Amino acid sequence: MTKIKVCGLRRPEDVAYVNELKPDYVGFVFAESKRRVTAAAAAKLASGLDPAIKKVGIFVDEDPEVVRSIAEQVPLDILQFHGHESPAYLESFGDKEIWKALPIATKEDIGQMARYPQNTLLLDAKVSGASGGSGVPFDWDLLSGADLDRGRIVLAGGLNPDNVAQAIEKVRPFAVDVSSGVETDGFKDYQKMKTFIEKVRLAPQ
């Protein structure tokens, strides 16, 4: 079954929602964003989280020591990077699970995936001035015919309750990642989150 990540938790209400609805992963944003949280705030939220839900930290071109400190403080299960991080940078975190975000707008962008053969890859829309969380989908047909290890693909970018089943059918990713698609007025919306998760779990696998 396709795994689910809900990104951008900020409030105790968000934790209550995910504890009830049980996505597989949640994301805390430590990069510049309207959803940014401090390490202390994330640690407090994480302390109330169902332990079965894995915690992902989102970073952009951050100092590795800062990443390690936050990962220990929260603590984080997975590190997700949205900047220009090199394979060597990612390898510096040893056996920590890494997700590398790649912005996709053209077939040529898919070629970047070969640089990161060991990592789970989060495919997101390429939007000028944004490092994820834009709410914009990319053309999923770009992936058709590509030689991809679908077991390493997390699909992001503009997913919502109305399009996620179609996205899963077209891309067959390991997981889907949602943030703005389950928000109303910039905050997580319980009903949208519930519907999104139901749509994923009912989608043909």
mmCIF file of C-alpha atoms in Angstrom:
data_model
loop_
_atom_site.group_PDB
_atom_site.id
_atom_site.type_symbol
_atom_site.label_atom_id
_atom_site.label_comp_id
_atom_site.label_asym_id
_atom_site.label_seq_id
_atom_site.Cartn_x
_atom_site.Cartn_y
_atom_site.Cartn_z
ATOM 1 C CA MET A 1 0.000 0.000 0.000
ATOM 2 C CA THR A 2 1.205 3.511 -0.820
ATOM 3 C CA LYS A 3 2.660 5.226 2.240
ATOM 4 C CA ILE A 4 1.491 8.685 3.322
ATOM 5 C CA LYS A 5 3.410 11.692 4.619
ATOM 6 C CA VAL A 6 1.685 14.782 5.989
ATOM 7 C CA CYS A 7 4.152 17.655 6.003
ATOM 8 C CA GLY A 8 4.239 20.942 7.871
ATOM 9 C CA LEU A 9 2.912 20.124 11.349
ATOM 10 C CA ARG A 10 2.887 23.221 13.563
ATOM 11 C CA ARG A 11 0.115 22.942 16.165
ATOM 12 C CA PRO A 12 -1.052 20.506 18.842
ATOM 13 C CA GLU A 13 -4.234 20.124 16.773
ATOM 14 C CA ASP A 14 -2.136 18.823 13.885
ATOM 15 C CA VAL A 15 -0.674 16.148 16.144
ATOM 16 C CA ALA A 16 -4.157 15.163 17.325
ATOM 17 C CA TYR A 17 -5.310 14.840 13.705
ATOM 18 C CA VAL A 18 -2.440 12.587 12.639
ATOM 19 C CA ASN A 19 -2.646 10.472 15.785
ATOM 20 C CA GLU A 20 -6.233 9.666 14.823
ATOM 21 C CA LEU A 21 -5.747 9.310 11.062
ATOM 22 C CA LYS A 22 -2.411 7.458 11.181
ATOM 23 C CA PRO A 23 -0.314 8.569 8.202
ATOM 24 C CA ASP A 24 3.012 6.745 8.013
ATOM 25 C CA TYR A 25 5.156 9.885 8.242
ATOM 26 C CA VAL A 26 4.870 13.495 9.354
ATOM 27 C CA GLY A 27 7.164 16.345 8.415
ATOM 28 C CA PHE A 28 8.566 19.223 10.441
ATOM 29 C CA VAL A 29 9.943 22.119 8.384
ATOM 30 C CA PHE A 30 13.182 23.681 9.645
ATOM 31 C CA ALA A 31 13.886 25.674 6.470
ATOM 32 C CA GLU A 32 12.567 29.149 5.649
ATOM 33 C CA SER A 33 8.823 28.684 5.185
ATOM 34 C CA LYS A 34 5.473 29.789 6.568
ATOM 35 C CA ARG A 35 5.356 26.309 8.114
ATOM 36 C CA ARG A 36 8.761 26.609 9.781
ATOM 37 C CA VAL A 37 9.082 25.431 13.382
ATOM 38 C CA THR A 38 11.942 25.614 15.848
ATOM 39 C CA ALA A 39 13.663 22.479 17.065
ATOM 40 C CA ALA A 40 12.153 23.035 20.516
ATOM 41 C CA ALA A 41 8.633 23.417 19.108
ATOM 42 C CA ALA A 42 9.046 20.307 16.949
ATOM 43 C CA ALA A 43 10.345 18.312 19.913
ATOM 44 C CA LYS A 44 7.312 19.324 21.964
ATOM 45 C CA LEU A 45 4.929 18.332 19.163
ATOM 46 C CA ALA A 46 6.818 15.087 18.535
ATOM 47 C CA SER A 47 6.559 14.113 22.190
ATOM 48 C CA GLY A 48 2.791 13.767 21.746
ATOM 49 C CA LEU A 49 2.994 11.864 18.481
ATOM 50 C CA ASP A 50 1.967 8.226 18.075
ATOM 51 C CA PRO A 51 5.340 6.408 18.143
ATOM 52 C CA ALA A 52 4.364 4.378 15.068
ATOM 53 C CA ILE A 53 4.436 7.561 12.950
ATOM 54 C CA LYS A 54 7.920 8.372 11.658
ATOM 55 C CA LYS A 55 9.227 11.920 11.987
ATOM 56 C CA VAL A 56 10.842 13.627 8.990
ATOM 57 C CA GLY A 57 12.837 16.861 9.216
ATOM 58 C CA ILE A 58 12.941 19.178 6.191
ATOM 59 C CA PHE A 59 16.118 21.199 5.574
ATOM 60 C CA VAL A 60 17.533 23.383 2.786
ATOM 61 C CA ASP A 61 21.327 23.701 2.431
ATOM 62 C CA GLU A 62 21.732 23.609 6.212
ATOM 63 C CA ASP A 63 24.997 23.241 8.111
ATOM 64 C CA PRO A 64 25.390 19.494 8.811
ATOM 65 C CA GLU A 65 26.061 20.090 12.498
ATOM 66 C CA VAL A 66 22.804 22.042 12.823
ATOM 67 C CA VAL A 67 20.970 19.172 11.119
ATOM 68 C CA ARG A 68 22.529 16.626 13.480
ATOM 69 C CA SER A 69 21.649 18.727 16.520
ATOM 70 C CA ILE A 70 18.003 19.107 15.477
ATOM 71 C CA ALA A 71 17.762 15.429 14.512
ATOM 72 C CA GLU A 72 18.887 14.459 17.996
ATOM 73 C CA GLN A 73 16.745 17.013 19.817
ATOM 74 C CA VAL A 74 13.379 16.220 18.188
ATOM 75 C CA PRO A 75 14.363 13.300 17.514
ATOM 76 C CA LEU A 76 14.006 12.678 13.771
ATOM 77 C CA ASP A 77 13.782 9.336 11.986
ATOM 78 C CA ILE A 78 14.408 10.691 8.477
ATOM 79 C CA LEU A 79 16.242 13.715 7.052
ATOM 80 C CA GLN A 80 14.719 15.347 3.954
ATOM 81 C CA PHE A 81 16.786 17.834 1.941
ATOM 82 C CA HIS A 82 15.394 20.364 -0.544
ATOM 83 C CA GLY A 83 18.488 22.351 -1.486
ATOM 84 C CA HIS A 84 21.621 21.797 -3.549
ATOM 85 C CA GLU A 85 22.994 19.089 -1.265
ATOM 86 C CA SER A 86 25.595 16.891 -2.953
ATOM 87 C CA PRO A 87 25.765 13.101 -2.652
ATOM 88 C CA ALA A 88 28.848 13.562 -0.443
ATOM 89 C CA TYR A 89 26.890 15.873 1.879
ATOM 90 C CA LEU A 90 24.143 13.269 2.213
ATOM 91 C CA GLU A 91 26.667 10.502 2.843
ATOM 92 C CA SER A 92 28.079 12.509 5.764
ATOM 93 C CA PHE A 93 25.012 11.506 7.810
ATOM 94 C CA GLY A 94 26.071 7.868 7.810
ATOM 95 C CA ASP A 95 23.270 5.333 8.077
ATOM 96 C CA LYS A 96 20.537 7.919 8.791
ATOM 97 C CA GLU A 97 17.650 7.514 6.349
ATOM 98 C CA ILE A 98 17.750 10.306 3.754
ATOM 99 C CA TRP A 99 15.102 11.625 1.374
ATOM 100 C CA LYS A 100 16.456 13.945 -1.351
ATOM 101 C CA ALA A 101 13.975 16.271 -3.005
ATOM 102 C CA LEU A 102 14.374 16.856 -6.731
ATOM 103 C CA PRO A 103 12.406 19.592 -8.528
ATOM 104 C CA ILE A 104 10.906 18.314 -11.780
ATOM 105 C CA ALA A 105 9.812 20.409 -14.754
ATOM 106 C CA THR A 106 11.305 18.613 -17.772
ATOM 107 C CA LYS A 107 12.488 15.158 -18.838
ATOM 108 C CA GLU A 108 16.046 16.419 -18.317
ATOM 109 C CA ASP A 109 15.332 16.976 -14.614
ATOM 110 C CA ILE A 110 14.636 13.268 -14.223
ATOM 111 C CA GLY A 111 18.271 12.640 -15.142
ATOM 112 C CA GLN A 112 19.293 14.130 -11.778
ATOM 113 C CA MET A 113 17.988 11.006 -10.102
ATOM 114 C CA ALA A 114 21.053 9.038 -11.178
ATOM 115 C CA ARG A 115 23.201 11.203 -8.866
ATOM 116 C CA TYR A 116 21.494 9.745 -5.799
ATOM 117 C CA PRO A 117 21.336 5.966 -6.313
ATOM 118 C CA GLN A 118 21.231 5.179 -2.583
ATOM 119 C CA ASN A 119 18.543 7.619 -1.497
ATOM 120 C CA THR A 120 14.775 7.813 -1.486
ATOM 121 C CA LEU A 121 13.871 10.600 -3.921
ATOM 122 C CA LEU A 122 11.044 13.056 -3.349
ATOM 123 C CA LEU A 123 9.853 14.397 -6.700
ATOM 124 C CA ASP A 124 8.331 17.860 -6.471
ATOM 125 C CA ALA A 125 7.333 20.623 -8.871
ATOM 126 C CA LYS A 126 10.036 23.074 -9.894
ATOM 127 C CA VAL A 127 8.723 26.488 -8.838
ATOM 128 C CA SER A 128 10.893 29.603 -8.983
ATOM 129 C CA GLY A 129 11.793 30.845 -5.503
ATOM 130 C CA ALA A 130 10.261 27.848 -3.712
ATOM 131 C CA SER A 131 11.841 24.797 -2.095
ATOM 132 C CA GLY A 132 8.791 22.567 -1.884
ATOM 133 C CA GLY A 133 5.399 23.229 -0.343
ATOM 134 C CA SER A 134 4.270 25.299 -3.329
ATOM 135 C CA GLY A 135 1.003 23.435 -3.854
ATOM 136 C CA VAL A 136 1.780 23.090 -7.563
ATOM 137 C CA PRO A 137 1.835 19.675 -9.294
ATOM 138 C CA PHE A 138 4.258 18.777 -12.059
ATOM 139 C CA ASP A 139 3.393 16.837 -15.209
ATOM 140 C CA TRP A 140 3.352 13.225 -14.008
ATOM 141 C CA ASP A 141 3.515 12.041 -17.626
ATOM 142 C CA LEU A 142 7.170 13.130 -17.601
ATOM 143 C CA LEU A 143 7.850 9.967 -15.606
ATOM 144 C CA SER A 144 6.193 7.632 -18.097
ATOM 145 C CA GLY A 145 8.735 5.396 -19.760
ATOM 146 C CA ALA A 146 11.484 6.472 -17.370
ATOM 147 C CA ASP A 147 13.578 3.710 -15.832
ATOM 148 C CA LEU A 148 12.676 4.376 -12.201
ATOM 149 C CA ASP A 149 12.895 2.385 -9.012
ATOM 150 C CA ARG A 150 9.343 3.167 -7.888
ATOM 151 C CA GLY A 151 10.181 1.810 -4.451
ATOM 152 C CA ARG A 152 12.408 4.853 -3.902
ATOM 153 C CA ILE A 153 9.976 7.501 -5.182
ATOM 154 C CA VAL A 154 7.985 9.826 -2.927
ATOM 155 C CA LEU A 155 5.575 11.912 -4.997
ATOM 156 C CA ALA A 156 4.955 15.495 -3.879
ATOM 157 C CA GLY A 157 3.783 18.725 -5.442
ATOM 158 C CA GLY A 158 0.183 19.873 -5.502
ATOM 159 C CA LEU A 159 -1.383 16.659 -4.252
ATOM 160 C CA ASN A 160 -4.855 16.924 -2.721
ATOM 161 C CA PRO A 161 -7.894 14.714 -2.073
ATOM 162 C CA ASP A 162 -9.138 15.264 -5.637
ATOM 163 C CA ASN A 163 -6.026 14.192 -7.552
ATOM 164 C CA VAL A 164 -4.061 11.814 -5.332
ATOM 165 C CA ALA A 165 -5.714 8.619 -6.593
ATOM 166 C CA GLN A 166 -4.903 9.571 -10.188
ATOM 167 C CA ALA A 167 -1.339 10.443 -9.162
ATOM 168 C CA ILE A 168 -0.850 7.030 -7.563
ATOM 169 C CA GLU A 169 -2.259 5.285 -10.633
ATOM 170 C CA LYS A 170 0.099 7.168 -12.979
ATOM 171 C CA VAL A 171 3.306 7.233 -10.948
ATOM 172 C CA ARG A 172 3.054 4.203 -8.616
ATOM 173 C CA PRO A 173 5.235 5.829 -5.961
ATOM 174 C CA PHE A 174 6.396 4.303 -2.706
ATOM 175 C CA ALA A 175 4.755 7.214 -0.861
ATOM 176 C CA VAL A 176 2.830 10.451 -1.389
ATOM 177 C CA ASP A 177 3.585 13.702 0.426
ATOM 178 C CA VAL A 178 0.949 16.359 1.127
ATOM 179 C CA SER A 179 1.009 19.736 2.845
ATOM 180 C CA SER A 180 -1.050 22.596 1.381
ATOM 181 C CA GLY A 181 -3.471 20.087 -0.166
ATOM 182 C CA VAL A 182 -4.863 19.309 3.288
ATOM 183 C CA GLU A 183 -4.976 22.904 4.543
ATOM 184 C CA THR A 184 -7.608 25.616 4.792
ATOM 185 C CA ASP A 185 -6.400 29.206 5.233
ATOM 186 C CA GLY A 186 -2.856 27.948 5.805
ATOM 187 C CA PHE A 187 -3.639 25.459 8.571
ATOM 188 C CA LYS A 188 -4.130 21.713 8.535
ATOM 189 C CA ASP A 189 -7.773 20.780 7.990
ATOM 190 C CA TYR A 190 -8.962 17.572 9.656
ATOM 191 C CA GLN A 191 -11.618 16.725 7.070
ATOM 192 C CA LYS A 192 -9.294 17.308 4.116
ATOM 193 C CA MET A 193 -6.619 15.204 5.771
ATOM 194 C CA LYS A 194 -9.117 12.422 6.485
ATOM 195 C CA THR A 195 -10.394 12.438 2.899
ATOM 196 C CA PHE A 196 -6.865 12.485 1.462
ATOM 197 C CA ILE A 197 -5.783 9.495 3.540
ATOM 198 C CA GLU A 198 -8.956 7.587 2.650
ATOM 199 C CA LYS A 199 -8.374 8.271 -1.070
ATOM 200 C CA VAL A 200 -4.797 6.973 -0.839
ATOM 201 C CA ARG A 201 -5.829 3.814 0.964
ATOM 202 C CA LEU A 202 -8.628 3.117 -1.517
ATOM 203 C CA ALA A 203 -6.495 3.807 -4.597
ATOM 204 C CA PRO A 204 -5.642 0.806 -6.808
ATOM 205 C CA GLN A 205 -2.157 -0.302 -5.811
#
